[in-house]
Short mmCIF file of C-alpha atoms in Angstrom, two decimals:
data_model
loop_
_atom_site.label_atom_id
_atom_site.label_comp_id
_atom_site.label_asym_id
_atom_site.label_seq_id
_atom_site.Cartn_x
_atom_site.Cartn_y
_atom_site.Cartn_z
CA MET A 103 9.47 35.86 4.36
CA ASN A 104 11.15 33.26 7.03
CA HIS A 105 8.41 33.48 9.87
CA TYR A 106 5.82 30.22 9.95
CA ASP A 107 3.17 29.65 12.25
CA ILE A 108 4.46 26.10 12.88
CA ILE A 109 7.87 24.36 12.00
CA ILE A 110 7.85 20.81 12.05
CA ILE A 111 11.47 19.26 11.77
CA GLY A 112 10.95 15.50 10.18
CA THR A 113 8.46 14.17 7.90
CA GLY A 114 8.36 10.69 9.38
CA ALA A 115 5.52 8.65 11.36
CA GLY A 116 5.43 11.61 13.82
CA GLY A 117 6.24 14.88 11.98
CA GLY A 118 4.52 13.78 8.63
CA THR A 119 1.08 12.65 10.68
CA LEU A 120 1.09 16.06 12.46
CA ALA A 121 1.26 18.19 9.10
CA TYR A 122 -1.23 16.32 7.71
CA ALA A 123 -3.49 16.83 10.61
CA LEU A 124 -2.62 20.71 10.91
CA ALA A 125 -2.59 21.44 7.02
CA PRO A 126 -6.31 22.36 6.88
CA THR A 127 -5.92 24.87 9.72
CA GLY A 128 -4.53 27.77 7.05
CA LYS A 129 -1.26 28.29 9.59
CA ARG A 130 1.85 29.06 7.48
CA ILE A 131 3.64 25.61 8.17
CA LEU A 132 7.17 24.49 7.16
CA LEU A 133 8.19 20.94 7.03
CA LEU A 134 12.06 20.56 6.86
CA ASP A 135 13.65 17.25 5.85
CA ARG A 136 17.69 16.71 5.85
CA GLY A 137 16.65 14.22 3.01
CA SER A 138 14.86 14.00 -0.33
CA ARG A 139 12.11 12.16 -1.67
CA ILE A 140 13.23 8.02 -2.80
CA PRO A 141 12.39 8.28 -6.45
CA ASN A 142 10.32 5.67 -7.93
CA GLU A 143 12.96 3.55 -9.59
CA ALA A 144 13.70 -0.33 -10.31
CA SER A 145 16.33 -0.23 -7.40
CA ASN A 146 13.44 0.01 -4.98
CA TRP A 147 12.60 -3.34 -5.38
CA ASN A 148 16.22 -4.91 -5.76
CA PRO A 149 17.14 -6.99 -2.89
CA LYS A 150 21.00 -6.75 -3.55
CA GLU A 151 20.93 -3.14 -3.50
CA ILE A 152 18.61 -2.51 -0.72
CA TYR A 153 20.06 -5.07 1.45
CA ILE A 154 23.80 -5.55 0.53
CA ASP A 155 24.74 -2.26 -0.64
CA GLY A 156 22.22 -0.18 1.89
CA LYS A 157 20.96 1.80 -1.09
CA TYR A 158 18.84 5.11 0.15
CA GLN A 159 20.18 4.60 3.81
CA THR A 160 21.75 7.72 5.29
CA VAL A 161 25.44 7.90 5.43
CA GLU A 162 27.05 8.47 8.56
CA SER A 163 28.62 7.14 11.49
CA TRP A 164 28.33 7.10 15.26
CA THR A 165 30.37 5.91 18.18
CA LYS A 166 29.01 3.30 20.19
CA MET A 167 30.83 3.08 23.66
CA PRO A 168 33.31 2.05 24.46
CA ARG A 169 35.19 2.33 20.51
CA GLU A 170 32.68 0.50 18.19
CA THR A 171 32.01 2.64 15.12
CA VAL A 172 28.31 2.22 13.90
CA GLU A 173 26.91 2.85 10.58
CA PRO A 174 23.14 2.97 11.49
CA ALA A 175 20.48 1.77 9.02
CA LEU A 176 18.26 4.73 8.94
CA TYR A 177 16.51 6.42 6.06
CA HIS A 178 16.70 10.44 6.42
CA ARG A 179 14.12 10.66 3.83
CA VAL A 180 10.84 12.35 3.10
CA GLY A 181 8.60 9.87 5.18
CA GLY A 182 11.55 9.01 7.23
CA ASN A 183 11.91 5.43 8.38
CA THR A 184 8.34 4.76 7.29
CA LYS A 185 9.52 4.68 3.75
CA VAL A 186 11.09 1.26 4.53
CA TYR A 187 8.77 0.06 7.56
CA GLY A 188 7.41 -3.26 7.46
CA GLY A 189 3.91 -1.77 7.95
CA ALA A 190 2.58 -3.77 10.92
CA LEU A 191 0.71 -1.42 13.01
CA LEU A 192 -0.15 -2.25 16.60
CA ARG A 193 -1.71 -0.62 19.43
CA MET A 194 0.01 -0.87 22.76
CA ARG A 195 -2.19 -2.94 25.30
CA PRO A 196 -3.81 -1.23 28.09
CA GLU A 197 -1.37 -2.55 30.60
CA ASP A 198 1.61 -1.24 28.76
CA PHE A 199 0.38 2.33 29.99
CA GLY A 200 0.91 1.08 33.89
CA MET A 201 3.75 0.03 35.54
CA VAL A 202 4.63 -3.45 34.67
CA LEU A 203 6.77 -5.64 36.33
CA HIS A 204 9.89 -7.79 34.60
CA PRO A 205 12.92 -9.94 35.52
CA ASP A 206 15.34 -7.01 35.21
CA GLY A 207 13.14 -4.28 36.56
CA VAL A 208 10.21 -1.97 36.42
CA SER A 209 8.48 -0.40 32.81
CA PRO A 210 7.30 2.78 34.30
CA ALA A 211 3.79 3.83 34.20
CA TRP A 212 2.67 6.54 31.47
CA CYS A 213 1.21 10.05 32.42
CA LEU A 214 -1.94 9.11 30.16
CA ASP A 215 -3.52 5.93 29.98
CA TYR A 216 -4.72 3.78 26.82
CA GLU A 217 -8.23 5.24 26.96
CA GLU A 218 -7.12 8.63 26.33
CA LEU A 219 -5.01 7.52 23.41
CA GLU A 220 -7.76 5.13 21.81
CA PRO A 221 -9.67 7.36 19.76
CA TYR A 222 -6.44 8.68 18.06
CA TYR A 223 -5.31 5.01 17.25
CA THR A 224 -8.68 4.68 15.48
CA GLN A 225 -7.69 7.81 13.52
CA ALA A 226 -4.34 6.80 13.02
CA GLU A 227 -5.49 3.01 11.74
CA ARG A 228 -8.09 4.66 9.22
CA LEU A 229 -5.33 7.17 8.05
CA TYR A 230 -2.79 4.62 7.22
CA ARG A 231 -5.35 2.29 5.75
CA VAL A 232 -4.73 -0.59 8.58
CA HIS A 233 -5.88 -4.11 7.29
CA GLY A 234 -6.64 -6.37 10.18
CA GLN A 235 -9.51 -8.24 11.83
CA ARG A 236 -10.71 -7.78 15.64
CA GLY A 237 -11.46 -10.46 18.09
CA ILE A 238 -8.66 -12.81 17.37
CA ASP A 239 -5.57 -11.62 19.11
CA PRO A 240 -5.83 -12.81 23.01
CA THR A 241 -4.33 -9.39 24.15
CA GLU A 242 -6.46 -7.33 21.82
CA PRO A 243 -7.50 -3.95 23.50
CA PRO A 244 -11.18 -2.48 23.66
CA THR A 245 -11.35 -0.79 20.62
CA THR A 246 -14.54 1.58 19.34
CA ALA A 247 -14.15 0.92 15.71
CA ASP A 248 -13.34 -2.05 13.38
CA TYR A 249 -10.50 -1.91 11.24
CA PRO A 250 -10.80 0.12 8.14
CA ALA A 251 -9.92 -2.98 5.74
CA PRO A 252 -10.02 -6.49 6.08
CA ALA A 253 -7.14 -8.48 7.07
CA LEU A 254 -4.79 -9.60 4.39
CA PRO A 255 -5.21 -13.10 2.96
CA HIS A 256 -2.56 -15.95 3.98
CA ALA A 257 -0.82 -17.66 1.44
CA ASP A 258 -1.48 -21.28 1.21
CA ARG A 259 1.84 -22.05 3.22
CA ILE A 260 1.12 -19.63 5.88
CA ALA A 261 -2.29 -20.85 6.40
CA GLN A 262 -0.88 -24.00 6.97
CA VAL A 263 1.61 -23.03 9.46
CA ALA A 264 -1.54 -20.94 11.42
CA GLN A 265 -3.31 -23.95 11.63
CA GLN A 266 -0.62 -26.06 13.07
CA LEU A 267 -0.10 -23.34 15.75
CA ARG A 268 -3.43 -23.43 16.80
CA GLU A 269 -3.28 -27.30 16.98
CA GLN A 270 -0.25 -26.38 19.34
CA GLY A 271 -2.84 -24.35 21.32
CA LEU A 272 -1.70 -20.92 20.19
CA GLN A 273 -3.92 -18.08 18.83
CA PRO A 274 -2.59 -16.52 15.85
CA PHE A 275 -3.80 -13.46 14.48
CA PRO A 276 -3.97 -11.56 11.22
CA LEU A 277 -1.28 -8.86 11.48
CA PRO A 278 -2.58 -5.37 11.27
CA MET A 279 -0.84 -4.12 8.13
CA ALA A 280 -0.47 -0.54 6.65
CA ILE A 281 -0.73 -1.36 2.87
CA ASP A 282 -3.54 -0.07 0.32
CA TYR A 283 -4.72 -3.27 -0.74
CA GLN A 284 -7.77 -2.99 -2.69
CA PRO A 285 -8.06 -6.22 -5.08
CA GLU A 286 -10.98 -4.71 -6.81
CA ALA A 287 -9.41 -1.40 -7.48
CA ALA A 288 -7.45 -0.44 -10.73
CA ARG A 289 -4.51 0.58 -8.74
CA THR A 290 -3.72 -1.50 -5.63
CA CYS A 291 -1.02 -3.24 -3.77
CA ILE A 292 0.08 -6.05 -5.55
CA LEU A 293 1.15 -7.89 -2.30
CA CYS A 294 4.79 -8.55 -3.90
CA GLY A 295 7.73 -9.90 -2.21
CA THR A 296 9.31 -6.45 -1.62
CA CYS A 297 7.52 -4.65 0.82
CA ASP A 298 9.24 -5.27 4.19
CA GLY A 299 12.62 -3.27 4.47
CA TYR A 300 12.18 -1.88 0.81
CA PRO A 301 10.63 1.35 -0.54
CA CYS A 302 7.14 0.75 -2.59
CA GLN A 303 7.84 1.65 -6.16
CA ILE A 304 4.28 1.90 -6.83
CA ASN A 305 3.44 3.82 -3.82
CA GLN A 306 0.69 1.46 -2.29
CA LYS A 307 2.61 1.02 1.36
CA ALA A 308 1.00 3.74 3.60
CA ASP A 309 3.84 5.66 4.58
CA ALA A 310 4.21 8.78 6.12
CA GLN A 311 5.22 10.65 2.71
CA ILE A 312 2.17 8.90 0.96
CA CYS A 313 -0.48 9.02 3.44
CA CYS A 314 0.73 12.64 4.90
CA VAL A 315 2.99 14.66 3.74
CA GLU A 316 1.83 14.59 0.00
CA PRO A 317 -1.71 15.20 0.85
CA ALA A 318 -0.62 18.00 3.24
CA LEU A 319 1.32 19.52 0.51
CA ARG A 320 -1.83 20.32 -1.71
CA TYR A 321 -2.53 23.13 0.70
CA ASP A 322 -1.19 26.10 -0.14
CA ASN A 323 0.06 27.21 3.82
CA VAL A 324 2.48 24.03 3.57
CA THR A 325 5.87 24.43 2.54
CA LEU A 326 8.36 21.23 2.35
CA LEU A 327 12.10 22.16 1.94
CA GLU A 328 14.12 18.93 1.10
CA GLY A 329 17.79 18.17 1.58
CA ALA A 330 17.57 21.09 4.90
CA LYS A 331 19.31 19.59 7.72
CA VAL A 332 18.82 21.60 10.98
CA GLU A 333 22.08 22.22 12.74
CA ARG A 334 20.94 24.28 15.76
CA LEU A 335 18.03 25.70 17.44
CA ARG A 336 18.12 29.18 19.05
CA THR A 337 16.13 31.04 22.07
CA ASN A 338 15.49 34.10 23.43
CA ALA A 339 17.96 35.43 26.10
CA ALA A 340 16.02 33.97 28.92
CA GLY A 341 15.51 30.65 27.08
CA THR A 342 11.53 30.19 27.34
CA GLN A 343 11.21 30.56 23.26
CA VAL A 344 12.76 29.19 20.44
CA THR A 345 13.47 32.17 18.07
CA GLY A 346 15.30 30.80 15.31
CA VAL A 347 15.96 27.27 13.19
CA GLU A 348 19.56 27.46 11.50
CA VAL A 349 19.13 25.07 8.43
CA LEU A 350 22.11 24.13 5.97
CA ARG A 351 20.78 23.31 2.82
CA GLU A 352 21.77 23.33 -0.74
CA ALA A 353 20.61 25.92 -2.93
CA ALA A 354 21.53 26.80 -6.73
CA GLY A 355 24.28 24.11 -6.40
CA GLU A 356 25.77 25.49 -3.43
CA MET A 357 25.41 24.93 0.60
CA VAL A 358 23.73 28.05 2.19
CA ARG A 359 22.76 28.27 5.97
CA GLU A 360 19.53 29.86 6.36
CA ARG A 361 17.33 30.90 9.34
CA PHE A 362 13.74 30.12 10.13
CA SER A 363 11.75 31.30 13.15
CA GLY A 364 7.89 29.76 14.03
CA ASP A 365 5.45 30.41 16.72
CA ILE A 366 5.76 26.61 17.35
CA VAL A 367 8.81 24.57 16.49
CA VAL A 368 8.25 20.60 16.63
CA VAL A 369 11.33 18.50 16.55
CA SER A 370 10.46 15.26 14.81
CA CYS A 371 13.91 13.56 14.03
CA GLY A 372 13.59 10.27 15.84
CA ALA A 373 14.57 9.57 19.06
CA VAL A 374 18.39 9.66 18.44
CA ASN A 375 18.46 12.91 16.05
CA SER A 376 15.73 14.54 18.06
CA ALA A 377 17.82 14.26 21.28
CA ALA A 378 21.16 15.11 19.68
CA LEU A 379 19.59 18.12 18.16
CA LEU A 380 18.51 19.24 21.43
CA LEU A 381 21.98 18.63 22.78
CA GLN A 382 23.63 20.56 20.17
CA SER A 383 21.48 23.49 20.80
CA ALA A 384 22.89 24.03 23.98
CA SER A 385 23.35 27.77 25.15
CA ASP A 386 23.94 30.18 28.14
CA ALA A 387 20.31 29.66 28.93
CA HIS A 388 20.45 25.89 28.62
CA PRO A 389 24.01 24.97 29.11
CA ASN A 390 22.97 21.06 29.18
CA GLY A 391 21.26 21.19 26.27
CA LEU A 392 17.84 22.68 25.01
CA GLY A 393 15.08 21.81 27.36
CA ASN A 394 17.27 19.51 29.44
CA ARG A 395 17.09 21.07 32.80
CA SER A 396 15.97 17.81 34.20
CA GLY A 397 18.99 16.32 32.73
CA TRP A 398 16.97 13.41 30.86
CA VAL A 399 17.51 14.40 27.43
CA GLY A 400 19.14 11.51 25.49
CA ARG A 401 18.68 9.29 28.25
CA ASN A 402 16.46 6.10 28.65
CA PHE A 403 17.17 5.34 25.10
CA MET A 404 15.34 1.92 24.21
CA ARG A 405 15.34 -0.30 20.75
CA HIS A 406 13.50 -3.60 21.85
CA ASN A 407 15.34 -6.93 22.23
CA LEU A 408 15.24 -8.16 18.76
CA SER A 409 15.90 -11.47 16.88
CA LYS A 410 15.02 -12.87 13.49
CA LEU A 411 13.90 -16.61 13.92
CA TYR A 412 14.58 -18.71 10.22
CA ALA A 413 12.43 -21.49 10.70
CA ILE A 414 13.71 -24.08 8.10
CA GLY A 415 11.69 -27.02 7.38
CA VAL A 416 11.86 -29.95 4.31
CA ALA A 417 8.81 -28.32 2.59
CA GLU A 418 9.33 -25.68 0.54
CA ASN A 419 7.75 -22.11 1.28
CA PRO A 420 6.60 -20.64 -2.19
CA THR A 421 5.12 -17.66 -0.48
CA VAL A 422 5.72 -14.11 -2.02
CA PHE A 423 3.91 -11.75 0.70
CA GLN A 424 4.24 -13.20 3.93
CA LYS A 425 4.06 -10.61 6.40
CA THR A 426 0.36 -11.76 7.50
CA LEU A 427 0.64 -13.61 11.08
CA GLY A 428 1.29 -12.65 14.46
CA ILE A 429 1.61 -14.24 17.95
CA ASN A 430 0.77 -12.63 21.02
CA ASP A 431 0.22 -15.69 23.13
CA PHE A 432 3.44 -14.90 25.34
CA TYR A 433 2.74 -11.36 25.62
CA ARG A 434 1.65 -11.38 29.33
CA GLY A 435 3.35 -14.41 30.21
CA THR A 436 2.36 -17.93 30.44
CA ALA A 437 1.12 -20.16 33.52
CA GLU A 438 4.19 -20.81 34.38
CA ILE A 439 6.03 -17.50 33.75
CA PRO A 440 4.61 -14.52 35.55
CA TYR A 441 6.14 -11.71 33.50
CA PRO A 442 5.82 -10.44 30.05
CA LEU A 443 7.88 -12.12 27.22
CA GLY A 444 7.19 -10.50 24.11
CA HIS A 445 5.46 -10.67 20.69
CA VAL A 446 6.41 -12.54 17.34
CA HIS A 447 5.31 -11.81 13.76
CA LEU A 448 6.23 -12.96 10.39
CA MET A 449 8.71 -10.77 8.51
CA GLY A 450 8.74 -10.32 4.82
CA LYS A 451 9.74 -13.48 2.95
CA HIS A 452 13.48 -12.99 2.79
CA SER A 453 15.35 -14.00 -0.14
CA TRP A 454 18.86 -15.40 -0.06
CA GLU A 455 20.22 -11.50 -0.40
CA MET A 456 18.50 -10.30 2.53
CA MET A 457 19.53 -13.52 4.66
CA ARG A 458 23.16 -12.75 3.52
CA PRO A 459 23.93 -10.03 6.46
CA ASP A 460 22.45 -12.23 9.11
CA LEU A 461 24.69 -15.22 8.30
CA PRO A 462 28.29 -15.81 8.38
CA GLN A 463 30.27 -14.70 4.88
CA VAL A 464 31.46 -18.43 4.72
CA VAL A 465 28.11 -19.73 4.02
CA PRO A 466 27.76 -20.44 0.42
CA GLN A 467 25.12 -18.46 -1.89
CA GLY A 468 23.89 -21.81 -2.95
CA VAL A 469 23.12 -23.04 0.69
CA LEU A 470 21.75 -19.50 1.25
CA GLN A 471 19.47 -20.17 -1.54
CA TRP A 472 18.39 -23.22 -0.50
CA MET A 473 17.51 -21.96 3.04
CA ALA A 474 15.69 -19.21 1.72
CA LYS A 475 13.26 -21.46 -0.36
CA HIS A 476 12.75 -23.56 2.84
CA SER A 477 12.54 -21.11 5.36
CA ILE A 478 9.60 -19.26 7.36
CA ASP A 479 10.72 -15.91 8.49
CA TRP A 480 9.77 -14.64 12.30
CA TRP A 481 10.74 -11.67 14.08
CA ALA A 482 10.82 -11.80 18.03
CA GLN A 483 10.87 -8.84 19.91
CA SER A 484 10.61 -8.41 23.88
CA GLU A 485 10.48 -5.13 25.92
CA ASP A 486 13.88 -3.43 27.02
CA LEU A 487 13.31 -1.17 30.03
CA PRO A 488 14.49 2.39 30.53
CA ASP A 489 17.91 2.86 31.96
CA GLY A 490 19.25 6.39 32.25
CA ASP A 491 22.83 4.87 31.09
CA ASN A 492 21.39 3.93 28.16
CA ARG A 493 21.77 7.15 26.25
CA ILE A 494 23.03 9.38 23.25
CA TRP A 495 24.83 12.48 23.32
CA VAL A 496 27.00 14.45 21.01
CA ASP A 497 30.70 15.07 21.04
CA ARG A 498 32.26 18.61 20.33
CA GLN A 499 32.31 17.82 16.53
CA GLY A 500 28.83 17.04 16.63
CA LYS A 501 29.10 13.41 15.95
CA ILE A 502 26.32 11.12 17.96
CA GLN A 503 27.76 8.90 20.96
CA VAL A 504 25.77 6.25 21.98
CA ARG A 505 26.03 3.87 25.37
CA TYR A 506 23.69 1.09 25.06
CA GLN A 507 23.61 -2.15 27.41
CA PRO A 508 20.64 -4.83 26.54
CA ASN A 509 18.44 -5.42 29.67
CA ASN A 510 15.69 -7.86 30.16
CA LEU A 511 17.24 -10.54 28.23
CA LYS A 512 16.09 -13.52 30.25
CA ALA A 513 12.28 -12.63 29.13
CA HIS A 514 13.70 -12.39 25.35
CA ARG A 515 15.63 -16.01 25.75
CA GLN A 516 12.23 -17.29 27.20
CA LEU A 517 10.04 -16.18 24.40
CA LYS A 518 12.33 -17.49 21.78
CA ARG A 519 12.94 -20.74 23.75
CA LYS A 520 9.08 -21.23 23.64
CA PHE A 521 8.55 -20.66 20.09
CA LYS A 522 11.17 -22.47 18.68
CA ALA A 523 10.07 -25.35 20.65
CA ILE A 524 6.76 -24.97 18.98
CA LEU A 525 8.28 -24.51 15.56
CA ARG A 526 10.02 -27.78 15.87
CA GLU A 527 7.21 -29.43 16.95
CA ILE A 528 5.42 -28.63 13.74
CA GLY A 529 7.92 -29.55 11.20
CA PHE A 530 10.92 -27.08 11.28
CA PRO A 531 13.90 -29.11 12.67
CA LEU A 532 16.35 -26.08 12.17
CA VAL A 533 15.63 -22.72 13.58
CA LEU A 534 18.38 -20.32 13.04
CA ASP A 535 18.41 -17.78 15.57
CA VAL A 536 20.15 -14.26 14.50
CA THR A 537 20.19 -11.42 16.78
CA VAL A 538 19.57 -8.31 15.12
CA PRO A 539 22.65 -6.05 15.54
CA PHE A 540 22.49 -2.62 17.21
CA LYS A 541 22.59 -0.53 13.83
CA ILE A 542 19.06 -1.96 13.04
CA LEU A 543 17.08 1.14 14.72
CA ASN A 544 13.53 0.51 13.29
CA HIS A 545 12.04 0.95 17.04
CA GLN A 546 14.05 3.34 18.73
CA VAL A 547 12.34 5.23 21.50
CA GLY A 548 13.05 7.32 24.45
CA THR A 549 15.41 10.07 25.26
CA CYS A 550 12.93 12.92 25.52
CA ARG A 551 10.30 11.12 27.81
CA PHE A 552 6.92 12.75 28.94
CA GLY A 553 5.45 12.92 32.28
CA ASP A 554 4.11 15.47 34.55
CA ASP A 555 7.30 16.09 36.75
CA PRO A 556 9.56 18.18 35.28
CA GLU A 557 12.09 17.02 37.34
CA SER A 558 12.04 13.48 36.08
CA SER A 559 11.03 14.16 32.49
CA VAL A 560 11.78 16.07 29.44
CA LEU A 561 8.00 16.82 27.84
CA ASN A 562 4.63 17.37 29.43
CA ARG A 563 1.74 15.12 28.45
CA ASP A 564 1.30 17.60 25.50
CA CYS A 565 4.78 16.82 24.50
CA ARG A 566 5.78 20.34 25.13
CA SER A 567 8.95 21.21 26.86
CA HIS A 568 8.89 21.85 30.17
CA GLY A 569 10.82 25.01 30.24
CA VAL A 570 10.80 26.08 26.67
CA ASP A 571 7.01 27.27 25.96
CA ASN A 572 6.84 26.92 22.31
CA LEU A 573 9.09 23.47 21.69
CA TYR A 574 7.45 20.13 21.18
CA VAL A 575 8.77 16.84 20.20
CA VAL A 576 6.49 14.51 18.19
CA ASP A 577 8.15 11.42 17.40
CA ALA A 578 9.23 7.97 19.33
CA SER A 579 11.40 10.29 21.80
CA PHE A 580 8.18 10.48 24.24
CA PHE A 581 8.14 6.98 24.97
CA PRO A 582 8.82 6.40 28.85
CA SER A 583 8.80 2.66 28.23
CA SER A 584 9.06 0.79 24.82
CA ALA A 585 6.20 -2.09 25.32
CA ALA A 586 6.93 -5.10 23.10
CA VAL A 587 4.91 -4.34 20.06
CA ASN A 588 5.89 -1.89 16.99
CA PRO A 589 5.98 1.64 18.17
CA SER A 590 4.74 3.23 14.63
CA LEU A 591 1.13 3.27 15.31
CA THR A 592 1.65 4.99 18.81
CA ILE A 593 4.09 7.45 17.11
CA MET A 594 0.98 8.20 14.79
CA ALA A 595 -1.71 8.34 17.08
CA ASN A 596 0.09 10.52 19.65
CA ALA A 597 0.95 12.95 16.80
CA LEU A 598 -2.83 13.28 16.15
CA ARG A 599 -3.46 13.89 19.82
CA VAL A 600 -0.83 16.53 19.95
CA ALA A 601 -2.37 18.18 16.66
CA GLU A 602 -5.66 18.65 18.73
CA HIS A 603 -3.73 20.31 21.34
CA LEU A 604 -1.94 22.76 18.79
CA LYS A 605 -5.05 23.53 17.38
CA GLN A 606 -6.65 24.51 20.39
CA ARG A 607 -3.53 26.65 21.30
CA LEU A 608 -3.55 28.26 18.00
CA GLY A 609 -7.18 28.89 17.70
CA ALA A 610 -7.85 26.87 14.88
CA ALA A 611 -11.14 25.58 13.94
CA GLY A 612 -12.13 22.03 13.83
CA GLU A 613 -11.58 18.62 15.20
CA VAL A 614 -8.53 16.23 14.06
CA GLY A 615 -11.40 13.60 13.23
CA GLU A 616 -12.49 16.34 10.30
CA VAL A 617 -9.24 16.40 8.69
CA LEU A 618 -9.30 12.35 8.25
CA SER A 619 -12.53 12.80 6.50
CA GLY A 620 -10.55 12.84 2.78
CA ARG A 621 -8.90 9.51 3.11
#
């Protein structure tokens, strides 16, 4: 029987969270993921295999206009890119949901506000076991509950730097982190040095597979097919309903094509691949791509303006687990700069192998090793703005094509300039500034933005296609703007919000909050 009540394509922050929230409804749910589970093995924590060899990454190439070949650093695995994410889960600020002026243009208002999403932020923080502390972040939004777990402890060197930053007038705050750290428990996160960018060998990172997919599969009504690449969505003649999900997967040692149908079909492949799937599903009823009567599918692609700052001082940095500190003092601008600059937080402690891809190959290994021992590693990010010309599409062979021109760079340069000056003041005479290459797409958003106007958006406020009644997109595609904080928590919270809508549509009993009680 190939018909289901709900088909969810993709098992990351959007699809995995949605599946977890809907699992107790009793509805027949099919999860499709083009990848497989990452095995727990020694390679999980091998920096050379992860950062230099690219183990577990997808093997594909895109064309970035005009003639650049890009091999994206993406993970088509059960749990999606959350398997290797750094676990920093921050809420967007209330003003991020309104219109915001930037040097290069306008960040548009969303069709819902922070207050509507706040209960789901709280639920997502509980589901993903977020450790943090309220009341320190100077831009912290209003909340209805404390974090479910206390902030992670700073290593001695990081505590020292935090104090130095405070003496410079900043307000560093404990970075909200999604890991399962319970030092009194027999099984817990061990605060190792192989978290940010690595899969967790002991399953203590709060990723979508561990927190959502595996618990959902405990229900008999939920089925997962791994290695199932969805190639196309078919509709009825009028184009108003998805009637078929065409899948290519391996079965009994050979590749087979199968077709599934669902009362509800949810696309959760990530901003790039969700848009690509809709565009590949063009038909007579949808000649420009499924659900693309507005012409906006694939457009307004955003990924943040991103840089790594390696602050290198004379003192060694023996920190093992480093990612515990955030800086939002420049998020809304400064006394002399009347527009937002962005957000800064610590990265996981970088070994020399992790630094290798960021620096010229002529830098000797010994120099890299010395720098890694003396560096404190920061991640700086600023908002990029939606631009209809920043877009993805597929060619006749189904290969992904991308056009992306960075914008709002003035704000990003000013953020780095101000923070680097402070780092030098506190004892880091050398700060290496590394622009994060395009292939790093941890923060991809946009491409199927939601809104109330079908002429200027792809999805309605419930993330349902304006023109296809049973088609939803529940991942980062729905963002109309990128804000300047990591998108993961907003994706998760929105998935819980859409789950509540789908329960009501399907006549399923219970509230989303009841689902979370099992954690």
